[in-house]
Amino acid sequence: ELDLGEAKITSEGQYTGNYNTYEMQEDTIGQYMFSRLANLNHIVFPAGLKCIGNYAFYCPSSPSCLLSVELPASVRSIGQMAFSYNRLTEGVTLNEGLEKIGSNAFAYSTLKSIEIPGSVTSADGALNSASSLTAVTIGMKKVPGNLISSSVSSGGSVVTAIFTEGVEEIGDELFYKSSANYNPLSSVTFPSTLKKIGSQAFSHAGNLTNIVLPASLDTIGAGAFEYCKFTELQLPTGLKYIGEEAFSN
């Protein structure tokens, strides 16, 4: 375990990471700073930490690396591939105040669940290739369709998706797969604040048999729930637009 709880990261000096030399940045764990440390299983982050750089804890070809991540509330951004290839079997804690999560931030980890706080405004591809995820809780006001980017013709992993209060839009193709055989999603919870569900957002979620659409919803995109197997469905009275083949089979 590495305890940096009382540490202060300054902008003075340099460090070496991934065979290159980088300038230190204040309150920042820079890119590659702790990469390839196979025996680093736990870390206590500095209380005033603001940024975790690209590839900061990148750990390929390792059987272990970090088992958990608990970020302080001061953190505002996580770089791309920052925690890629880490096991993360004990979980990840992200706090309100976080604004940006880079692409592939948790790629190739064995992370099972994650909660994206409502303060996050940028997370394109953030959960790409996090193929062990089975449960996601999302609080972003506008959820990007490429948050969980992956091949449409390969197996997905997410079974349960919860969208918390404050979410207003769910992007196109968020959980889209080309076949129900690749889409294990079976439970979705929508908030009372939801206004729009994008095109093909839940396409081919064949295990999704029941949903409750909130009264706030006014737009359902084309093919949003195509090939889902609903046994019962009640549409909100305030709906203004339903796209082509939104519920087709």
PDB file of C-alpha atoms in Angstrom:
ATOM      1  CA  GLU A   1       0.000   0.000   0.000  1.00  0.00           C
ATOM      2  CA  LEU A   2       1.156   3.517  -0.820  1.00  0.00           C
ATOM      3  CA  ASP A   3      -0.147   6.256   1.501  1.00  0.00           C
ATOM      4  CA  LEU A   4       0.022   9.746  -0.022  1.00  0.00           C
ATOM      5  CA  GLY A   5      -2.717  11.133   2.221  1.00  0.00           C
ATOM      6  CA  GLU A   6      -0.461  13.815   3.704  1.00  0.00           C
ATOM      7  CA  ALA A   7       1.481  14.462   0.511  1.00  0.00           C
ATOM      8  CA  LYS A   8       1.451  17.663  -1.538  1.00  0.00           C
ATOM      9  CA  ILE A   9       2.244  17.328  -5.236  1.00  0.00           C
ATOM     10  CA  THR A  10       3.994  20.460  -6.482  1.00  0.00           C
ATOM     11  CA  SER A  11       5.040  21.716  -9.901  1.00  0.00           C
ATOM     12  CA  GLU A  12       8.710  21.526  -9.036  1.00  0.00           C
ATOM     13  CA  GLY A  13      10.957  18.924 -10.609  1.00  0.00           C
ATOM     14  CA  GLN A  14      10.576  16.038 -13.002  1.00  0.00           C
ATOM     15  CA  TYR A  15       9.752  12.355 -12.893  1.00  0.00           C
ATOM     16  CA  THR A  16      10.297   9.364 -15.151  1.00  0.00           C
ATOM     17  CA  GLY A  17       7.416   7.250 -16.388  1.00  0.00           C
ATOM     18  CA  ASN A  18       7.189   4.691 -19.193  1.00  0.00           C
ATOM     19  CA  TYR A  19      10.828   5.398 -20.095  1.00  0.00           C
ATOM     20  CA  ASN A  20      10.222   9.135 -20.576  1.00  0.00           C
ATOM     21  CA  THR A  21      10.790  12.237 -18.450  1.00  0.00           C
ATOM     22  CA  TYR A  22       7.865  14.509 -17.554  1.00  0.00           C
ATOM     23  CA  GLU A  23       7.487  17.828 -15.767  1.00  0.00           C
ATOM     24  CA  MET A  24       5.671  17.752 -12.437  1.00  0.00           C
ATOM     25  CA  GLN A  25       2.308  19.541 -12.258  1.00  0.00           C
ATOM     26  CA  GLU A  26       0.688  20.844  -9.110  1.00  0.00           C
ATOM     27  CA  ASP A  27      -1.967  18.615  -7.514  1.00  0.00           C
ATOM     28  CA  THR A  28      -1.639  16.208 -10.429  1.00  0.00           C
ATOM     29  CA  ILE A  29      -0.633  12.586 -10.703  1.00  0.00           C
ATOM     30  CA  GLY A  30       0.957  12.863 -14.118  1.00  0.00           C
ATOM     31  CA  GLN A  31       0.831  10.529 -17.047  1.00  0.00           C
ATOM     32  CA  TYR A  32       2.557   7.201 -16.473  1.00  0.00           C
ATOM     33  CA  MET A  33       3.631   8.349 -12.969  1.00  0.00           C
ATOM     34  CA  PHE A  34       2.677   5.037 -11.330  1.00  0.00           C
ATOM     35  CA  SER A  35       2.393   2.847 -14.414  1.00  0.00           C
ATOM     36  CA  ARG A  36       3.513  -0.772 -14.512  1.00  0.00           C
ATOM     37  CA  LEU A  37       3.710  -1.126 -10.702  1.00  0.00           C
ATOM     38  CA  ALA A  38       2.410  -4.667 -10.537  1.00  0.00           C
ATOM     39  CA  ASN A  39       2.726  -4.957  -6.747  1.00  0.00           C
ATOM     40  CA  LEU A  40       0.865  -1.724  -5.943  1.00  0.00           C
ATOM     41  CA  ASN A  41      -2.521  -2.998  -4.764  1.00  0.00           C
ATOM     42  CA  HIS A  42      -3.828  -0.020  -2.761  1.00  0.00           C
ATOM     43  CA  ILE A  43      -3.143   3.711  -2.685  1.00  0.00           C
ATOM     44  CA  VAL A  44      -4.311   6.583  -0.481  1.00  0.00           C
ATOM     45  CA  PHE A  45      -4.534   9.684  -2.649  1.00  0.00           C
ATOM     46  CA  PRO A  46      -3.516  13.214  -1.554  1.00  0.00           C
ATOM     47  CA  ALA A  47      -6.491  15.122  -0.150  1.00  0.00           C
ATOM     48  CA  GLY A  48      -6.098  18.061  -2.548  1.00  0.00           C
ATOM     49  CA  LEU A  49      -5.541  16.022  -5.689  1.00  0.00           C
ATOM     50  CA  LYS A  50      -7.221  17.566  -8.752  1.00  0.00           C
ATOM     51  CA  CYS A  51      -6.121  15.582 -11.784  1.00  0.00           C
ATOM     52  CA  ILE A  52      -5.072  12.043 -12.666  1.00  0.00           C
ATOM     53  CA  GLY A  53      -3.219  12.025 -15.958  1.00  0.00           C
ATOM     54  CA  ASN A  54      -3.367   9.744 -18.962  1.00  0.00           C
ATOM     55  CA  TYR A  55      -2.020   6.248 -18.261  1.00  0.00           C
ATOM     56  CA  ALA A  56      -1.208   7.274 -14.659  1.00  0.00           C
ATOM     57  CA  PHE A  57      -1.736   3.725 -13.303  1.00  0.00           C
ATOM     58  CA  TYR A  58      -1.578   1.877 -16.631  1.00  0.00           C
ATOM     59  CA  CYS A  59      -0.572  -1.672 -15.797  1.00  0.00           C
ATOM     60  CA  PRO A  60      -0.479  -4.081 -18.769  1.00  0.00           C
ATOM     61  CA  SER A  61       0.748  -7.661 -18.560  1.00  0.00           C
ATOM     62  CA  SER A  62       0.223  -7.834 -14.819  1.00  0.00           C
ATOM     63  CA  PRO A  63      -1.828 -10.278 -12.725  1.00  0.00           C
ATOM     64  CA  SER A  64      -2.697  -7.663 -10.110  1.00  0.00           C
ATOM     65  CA  CYS A  65      -1.985  -3.886  -9.776  1.00  0.00           C
ATOM     66  CA  LEU A  66      -4.641  -1.795  -8.014  1.00  0.00           C
ATOM     67  CA  LEU A  67      -7.493  -3.697  -6.382  1.00  0.00           C
ATOM     68  CA  SER A  68      -9.481  -0.590  -5.471  1.00  0.00           C
ATOM     69  CA  VAL A  69      -9.643   3.151  -6.142  1.00  0.00           C
ATOM     70  CA  GLU A  70     -11.185   5.713  -3.786  1.00  0.00           C
ATOM     71  CA  LEU A  71     -10.707   9.203  -5.146  1.00  0.00           C
ATOM     72  CA  PRO A  72     -10.940  12.307  -2.949  1.00  0.00           C
ATOM     73  CA  ALA A  73     -13.731  14.814  -3.627  1.00  0.00           C
ATOM     74  CA  SER A  74     -11.153  17.292  -4.938  1.00  0.00           C
ATOM     75  CA  VAL A  75     -10.473  15.306  -8.129  1.00  0.00           C
ATOM     76  CA  ARG A  76     -11.844  16.991 -11.262  1.00  0.00           C
ATOM     77  CA  SER A  77     -10.503  14.846 -14.094  1.00  0.00           C
ATOM     78  CA  ILE A  78      -9.314  11.334 -14.868  1.00  0.00           C
ATOM     79  CA  GLY A  79      -7.219  10.854 -17.987  1.00  0.00           C
ATOM     80  CA  GLN A  80      -7.549   8.267 -20.706  1.00  0.00           C
ATOM     81  CA  MET A  81      -6.411   4.744 -19.828  1.00  0.00           C
ATOM     82  CA  ALA A  82      -5.628   6.031 -16.318  1.00  0.00           C
ATOM     83  CA  PHE A  83      -6.586   2.792 -14.536  1.00  0.00           C
ATOM     84  CA  SER A  84      -6.531   0.423 -17.485  1.00  0.00           C
ATOM     85  CA  TYR A  85      -5.474  -3.182 -16.889  1.00  0.00           C
ATOM     86  CA  ASN A  86      -5.853  -2.869 -13.100  1.00  0.00           C
ATOM     87  CA  ARG A  87      -7.958  -5.512 -11.368  1.00  0.00           C
ATOM     88  CA  LEU A  88     -10.191  -3.161  -9.325  1.00  0.00           C
ATOM     89  CA  THR A  89     -12.066  -6.118  -7.869  1.00  0.00           C
ATOM     90  CA  GLU A  90     -12.711  -4.202  -4.638  1.00  0.00           C
ATOM     91  CA  GLY A  91     -14.410  -1.343  -6.465  1.00  0.00           C
ATOM     92  CA  VAL A  92     -14.023   2.286  -7.540  1.00  0.00           C
ATOM     93  CA  THR A  93     -15.388   5.339  -5.721  1.00  0.00           C
ATOM     94  CA  LEU A  94     -15.967   8.514  -7.740  1.00  0.00           C
ATOM     95  CA  ASN A  95     -17.300  11.609  -5.968  1.00  0.00           C
ATOM     96  CA  GLU A  96     -19.473  14.581  -6.878  1.00  0.00           C
ATOM     97  CA  GLY A  97     -17.182  17.283  -8.223  1.00  0.00           C
ATOM     98  CA  LEU A  98     -15.571  15.022 -10.808  1.00  0.00           C
ATOM     99  CA  GLU A  99     -16.077  16.601 -14.241  1.00  0.00           C
ATOM    100  CA  LYS A 100     -14.242  14.535 -16.831  1.00  0.00           C
ATOM    101  CA  ILE A 101     -13.408  10.857 -17.336  1.00  0.00           C
ATOM    102  CA  GLY A 102     -11.139  10.037 -20.266  1.00  0.00           C
ATOM    103  CA  SER A 103     -11.687   7.262 -22.768  1.00  0.00           C
ATOM    104  CA  ASN A 104     -10.782   3.724 -21.714  1.00  0.00           C
ATOM    105  CA  ALA A 105     -10.133   4.927 -18.171  1.00  0.00           C
ATOM    106  CA  PHE A 106     -10.986   1.487 -16.741  1.00  0.00           C
ATOM    107  CA  ALA A 107     -10.362  -0.641 -19.825  1.00  0.00           C
ATOM    108  CA  TYR A 108      -9.404  -4.294 -19.403  1.00  0.00           C
ATOM    109  CA  SER A 109      -9.969  -4.202 -15.648  1.00  0.00           C
ATOM    110  CA  THR A 110     -12.167  -6.655 -13.764  1.00  0.00           C
ATOM    111  CA  LEU A 111     -14.300  -3.874 -12.282  1.00  0.00           C
ATOM    112  CA  LYS A 112     -17.826  -5.195 -11.652  1.00  0.00           C
ATOM    113  CA  SER A 113     -19.797  -2.027 -10.922  1.00  0.00           C
ATOM    114  CA  ILE A 114     -19.394   1.739 -11.049  1.00  0.00           C
ATOM    115  CA  GLU A 115     -21.330   4.925 -10.285  1.00  0.00           C
ATOM    116  CA  ILE A 116     -20.785   7.959 -12.499  1.00  0.00           C
ATOM    117  CA  PRO A 117     -21.663  11.095 -10.491  1.00  0.00           C
ATOM    118  CA  GLY A 118     -23.980  13.807 -11.784  1.00  0.00           C
ATOM    119  CA  SER A 119     -21.178  16.374 -11.868  1.00  0.00           C
ATOM    120  CA  VAL A 120     -19.484  14.584 -14.790  1.00  0.00           C
ATOM    121  CA  THR A 121     -20.007  16.448 -18.075  1.00  0.00           C
ATOM    122  CA  SER A 122     -17.529  14.609 -20.310  1.00  0.00           C
ATOM    123  CA  ALA A 123     -17.115  10.830 -20.410  1.00  0.00           C
ATOM    124  CA  ASP A 124     -16.868   9.784 -24.061  1.00  0.00           C
ATOM    125  CA  GLY A 125     -15.703   6.180 -24.147  1.00  0.00           C
ATOM    126  CA  ALA A 126     -14.958   6.236 -20.408  1.00  0.00           C
ATOM    127  CA  LEU A 127     -16.189   2.665 -19.874  1.00  0.00           C
ATOM    128  CA  ASN A 128     -14.981   1.336 -23.191  1.00  0.00           C
ATOM    129  CA  SER A 129     -13.544  -2.190 -22.922  1.00  0.00           C
ATOM    130  CA  ALA A 130     -14.478  -2.467 -19.234  1.00  0.00           C
ATOM    131  CA  SER A 131     -15.847  -5.843 -20.174  1.00  0.00           C
ATOM    132  CA  SER A 132     -16.404  -7.176 -16.640  1.00  0.00           C
ATOM    133  CA  LEU A 133     -18.924  -4.479 -15.704  1.00  0.00           C
ATOM    134  CA  THR A 134     -22.306  -5.928 -14.795  1.00  0.00           C
ATOM    135  CA  ALA A 135     -23.896  -2.899 -13.101  1.00  0.00           C
ATOM    136  CA  VAL A 136     -23.692   0.828 -13.860  1.00  0.00           C
ATOM    137  CA  THR A 137     -25.281   3.764 -12.082  1.00  0.00           C
ATOM    138  CA  ILE A 138     -25.210   6.966 -14.114  1.00  0.00           C
ATOM    139  CA  GLY A 139     -26.006  10.483 -12.952  1.00  0.00           C
ATOM    140  CA  MET A 140     -24.813  12.593 -15.906  1.00  0.00           C
ATOM    141  CA  LYS A 141     -27.357  15.142 -17.148  1.00  0.00           C
ATOM    142  CA  LYS A 142     -26.630  14.131 -20.737  1.00  0.00           C
ATOM    143  CA  VAL A 143     -25.391  10.565 -21.010  1.00  0.00           C
ATOM    144  CA  PRO A 144     -23.202  10.175 -24.122  1.00  0.00           C
ATOM    145  CA  GLY A 145     -24.097   7.274 -26.378  1.00  0.00           C
ATOM    146  CA  ASN A 146     -20.459   6.223 -26.517  1.00  0.00           C
ATOM    147  CA  LEU A 147     -19.992   6.060 -22.744  1.00  0.00           C
ATOM    148  CA  ILE A 148     -19.848   2.256 -22.958  1.00  0.00           C
ATOM    149  CA  SER A 149     -18.323   1.899 -26.414  1.00  0.00           C
ATOM    150  CA  SER A 150     -17.699  -1.643 -27.625  1.00  0.00           C
ATOM    151  CA  SER A 151     -18.192  -3.822 -30.649  1.00  0.00           C
ATOM    152  CA  VAL A 152     -21.872  -4.170 -31.536  1.00  0.00           C
ATOM    153  CA  SER A 153     -21.263  -7.765 -32.571  1.00  0.00           C
ATOM    154  CA  SER A 154     -19.542  -8.991 -29.422  1.00  0.00           C
ATOM    155  CA  GLY A 155     -20.877  -9.865 -26.015  1.00  0.00           C
ATOM    156  CA  GLY A 156     -21.833  -7.091 -23.631  1.00  0.00           C
ATOM    157  CA  SER A 157     -21.596  -7.450 -19.866  1.00  0.00           C
ATOM    158  CA  VAL A 158     -23.941  -4.910 -18.257  1.00  0.00           C
ATOM    159  CA  VAL A 159     -27.017  -6.522 -16.727  1.00  0.00           C
ATOM    160  CA  THR A 160     -28.314  -3.653 -14.584  1.00  0.00           C
ATOM    161  CA  ALA A 161     -28.407   0.063 -15.450  1.00  0.00           C
ATOM    162  CA  ILE A 162     -29.677   2.756 -13.090  1.00  0.00           C
ATOM    163  CA  PHE A 163     -30.080   6.353 -14.227  1.00  0.00           C
ATOM    164  CA  THR A 164     -30.349   8.628 -11.184  1.00  0.00           C
ATOM    165  CA  GLU A 165     -32.316  11.822 -10.639  1.00  0.00           C
ATOM    166  CA  GLY A 166     -30.938  14.647 -12.762  1.00  0.00           C
ATOM    167  CA  VAL A 167     -30.416  12.595 -15.919  1.00  0.00           C
ATOM    168  CA  GLU A 168     -32.287  14.248 -18.793  1.00  0.00           C
ATOM    169  CA  GLU A 169     -30.967  12.620 -21.966  1.00  0.00           C
ATOM    170  CA  ILE A 170     -29.722   9.138 -22.834  1.00  0.00           C
ATOM    171  CA  GLY A 171     -27.585   9.121 -25.965  1.00  0.00           C
ATOM    172  CA  ASP A 172     -28.014   7.134 -29.156  1.00  0.00           C
ATOM    173  CA  GLU A 173     -26.912   3.472 -29.107  1.00  0.00           C
ATOM    174  CA  LEU A 174     -25.810   3.501 -25.456  1.00  0.00           C
ATOM    175  CA  PHE A 175     -26.603  -0.204 -25.009  1.00  0.00           C
ATOM    176  CA  TYR A 176     -26.985  -1.106 -28.677  1.00  0.00           C
ATOM    177  CA  LYS A 177     -25.972  -4.568 -29.859  1.00  0.00           C
ATOM    178  CA  SER A 178     -26.566  -6.207 -33.212  1.00  0.00           C
ATOM    179  CA  SER A 179     -28.210  -9.245 -31.601  1.00  0.00           C
ATOM    180  CA  ALA A 180     -29.953 -10.157 -28.346  1.00  0.00           C
ATOM    181  CA  ASN A 181     -27.300 -12.851 -27.975  1.00  0.00           C
ATOM    182  CA  TYR A 182     -24.783 -10.090 -27.263  1.00  0.00           C
ATOM    183  CA  ASN A 183     -26.947  -7.988 -24.937  1.00  0.00           C
ATOM    184  CA  PRO A 184     -27.500  -9.278 -21.360  1.00  0.00           C
ATOM    185  CA  LEU A 185     -29.190  -6.078 -20.121  1.00  0.00           C
ATOM    186  CA  SER A 186     -32.275  -7.090 -18.123  1.00  0.00           C
ATOM    187  CA  SER A 187     -32.987  -4.244 -15.687  1.00  0.00           C
ATOM    188  CA  VAL A 188     -33.177  -0.489 -16.311  1.00  0.00           C
ATOM    189  CA  THR A 189     -34.332   2.226 -13.915  1.00  0.00           C
ATOM    190  CA  PHE A 190     -35.218   5.666 -15.262  1.00  0.00           C
ATOM    191  CA  PRO A 191     -35.448   8.907 -13.196  1.00  0.00           C
ATOM    192  CA  SER A 192     -38.367  11.335 -13.015  1.00  0.00           C
ATOM    193  CA  THR A 193     -36.178  13.927 -14.759  1.00  0.00           C
ATOM    194  CA  LEU A 194     -35.672  12.009 -18.012  1.00  0.00           C
ATOM    195  CA  LYS A 195     -36.743  13.825 -21.183  1.00  0.00           C
ATOM    196  CA  LYS A 196     -35.150  11.958 -24.082  1.00  0.00           C
ATOM    197  CA  ILE A 197     -34.088   8.406 -24.954  1.00  0.00           C
ATOM    198  CA  GLY A 198     -31.900   8.303 -28.043  1.00  0.00           C
ATOM    199  CA  SER A 199     -32.156   6.157 -31.138  1.00  0.00           C
ATOM    200  CA  GLN A 200     -31.360   2.464 -30.607  1.00  0.00           C
ATOM    201  CA  ALA A 201     -30.312   3.209 -27.031  1.00  0.00           C
ATOM    202  CA  PHE A 202     -31.541  -0.202 -25.836  1.00  0.00           C
ATOM    203  CA  SER A 203     -31.730  -2.057 -29.133  1.00  0.00           C
ATOM    204  CA  HIS A 204     -31.672  -5.873 -28.917  1.00  0.00           C
ATOM    205  CA  ALA A 205     -31.936  -5.928 -25.127  1.00  0.00           C
ATOM    206  CA  GLY A 206     -33.947  -9.118 -25.414  1.00  0.00           C
ATOM    207  CA  ASN A 207     -33.857  -9.808 -21.680  1.00  0.00           C
ATOM    208  CA  LEU A 208     -35.490  -6.472 -20.942  1.00  0.00           C
ATOM    209  CA  THR A 209     -39.139  -7.362 -20.377  1.00  0.00           C
ATOM    210  CA  ASN A 210     -40.361  -4.566 -18.134  1.00  0.00           C
ATOM    211  CA  ILE A 211     -39.629  -0.845 -17.825  1.00  0.00           C
ATOM    212  CA  VAL A 212     -41.332   2.166 -16.259  1.00  0.00           C
ATOM    213  CA  LEU A 213     -41.155   5.268 -18.434  1.00  0.00           C
ATOM    214  CA  PRO A 214     -41.369   8.507 -16.403  1.00  0.00           C
ATOM    215  CA  ALA A 215     -44.030  11.166 -16.958  1.00  0.00           C
ATOM    216  CA  SER A 216     -41.270  13.660 -17.859  1.00  0.00           C
ATOM    217  CA  LEU A 217     -40.297  11.736 -20.996  1.00  0.00           C
ATOM    218  CA  ASP A 218     -41.166  13.543 -24.246  1.00  0.00           C
ATOM    219  CA  THR A 219     -38.928  11.892 -26.875  1.00  0.00           C
ATOM    220  CA  ILE A 220     -38.176   8.260 -27.753  1.00  0.00           C
ATOM    221  CA  GLY A 221     -35.775   7.854 -30.651  1.00  0.00           C
ATOM    222  CA  ALA A 222     -36.013   5.505 -33.621  1.00  0.00           C
ATOM    223  CA  GLY A 223     -35.457   1.871 -32.666  1.00  0.00           C
ATOM    224  CA  ALA A 224     -34.850   2.838 -29.044  1.00  0.00           C
ATOM    225  CA  PHE A 225     -36.297  -0.439 -27.731  1.00  0.00           C
ATOM    226  CA  GLU A 226     -36.384  -2.552 -30.867  1.00  0.00           C
ATOM    227  CA  TYR A 227     -36.236  -6.297 -30.212  1.00  0.00           C
ATOM    228  CA  CYS A 228     -36.919  -5.887 -26.495  1.00  0.00           C
ATOM    229  CA  LYS A 229     -39.494  -8.366 -25.155  1.00  0.00           C
ATOM    230  CA  PHE A 230     -41.854  -6.222 -23.128  1.00  0.00           C
ATOM    231  CA  THR A 231     -44.796  -8.019 -21.577  1.00  0.00           C
ATOM    232  CA  GLU A 232     -46.440  -4.742 -20.579  1.00  0.00           C
ATOM    233  CA  LEU A 233     -45.725  -1.104 -21.417  1.00  0.00           C
ATOM    234  CA  GLN A 234     -47.395   2.161 -20.488  1.00  0.00           C
ATOM    235  CA  LEU A 235     -46.454   5.271 -22.442  1.00  0.00           C
ATOM    236  CA  PRO A 236     -46.379   8.669 -20.696  1.00  0.00           C
ATOM    237  CA  THR A 237     -49.190  11.008 -21.722  1.00  0.00           C
ATOM    238  CA  GLY A 238     -46.727  13.834 -22.324  1.00  0.00           C
ATOM    239  CA  LEU A 239     -44.819  12.082 -25.112  1.00  0.00           C
ATOM    240  CA  LYS A 240     -44.272  14.373 -28.086  1.00  0.00           C
ATOM    241  CA  TYR A 241     -42.252  12.128 -30.387  1.00  0.00           C
ATOM    242  CA  ILE A 242     -41.831   8.388 -30.910  1.00  0.00           C
ATOM    243  CA  GLY A 243     -39.301   7.455 -33.582  1.00  0.00           C
ATOM    244  CA  GLU A 244     -39.735   4.893 -36.303  1.00  0.00           C
ATOM    245  CA  GLU A 245     -39.736   1.264 -35.096  1.00  0.00           C
ATOM    246  CA  ALA A 246     -39.064   2.407 -31.525  1.00  0.00           C
ATOM    247  CA  PHE A 247     -40.627  -0.805 -30.163  1.00  0.00           C
ATOM    248  CA  SER A 248     -40.472  -3.058 -33.204  1.00  0.00           C
ATOM    249  CA  ASN A 249     -39.755  -6.775 -33.117  1.00  0.00           C
TER     250      ASN A 249
END
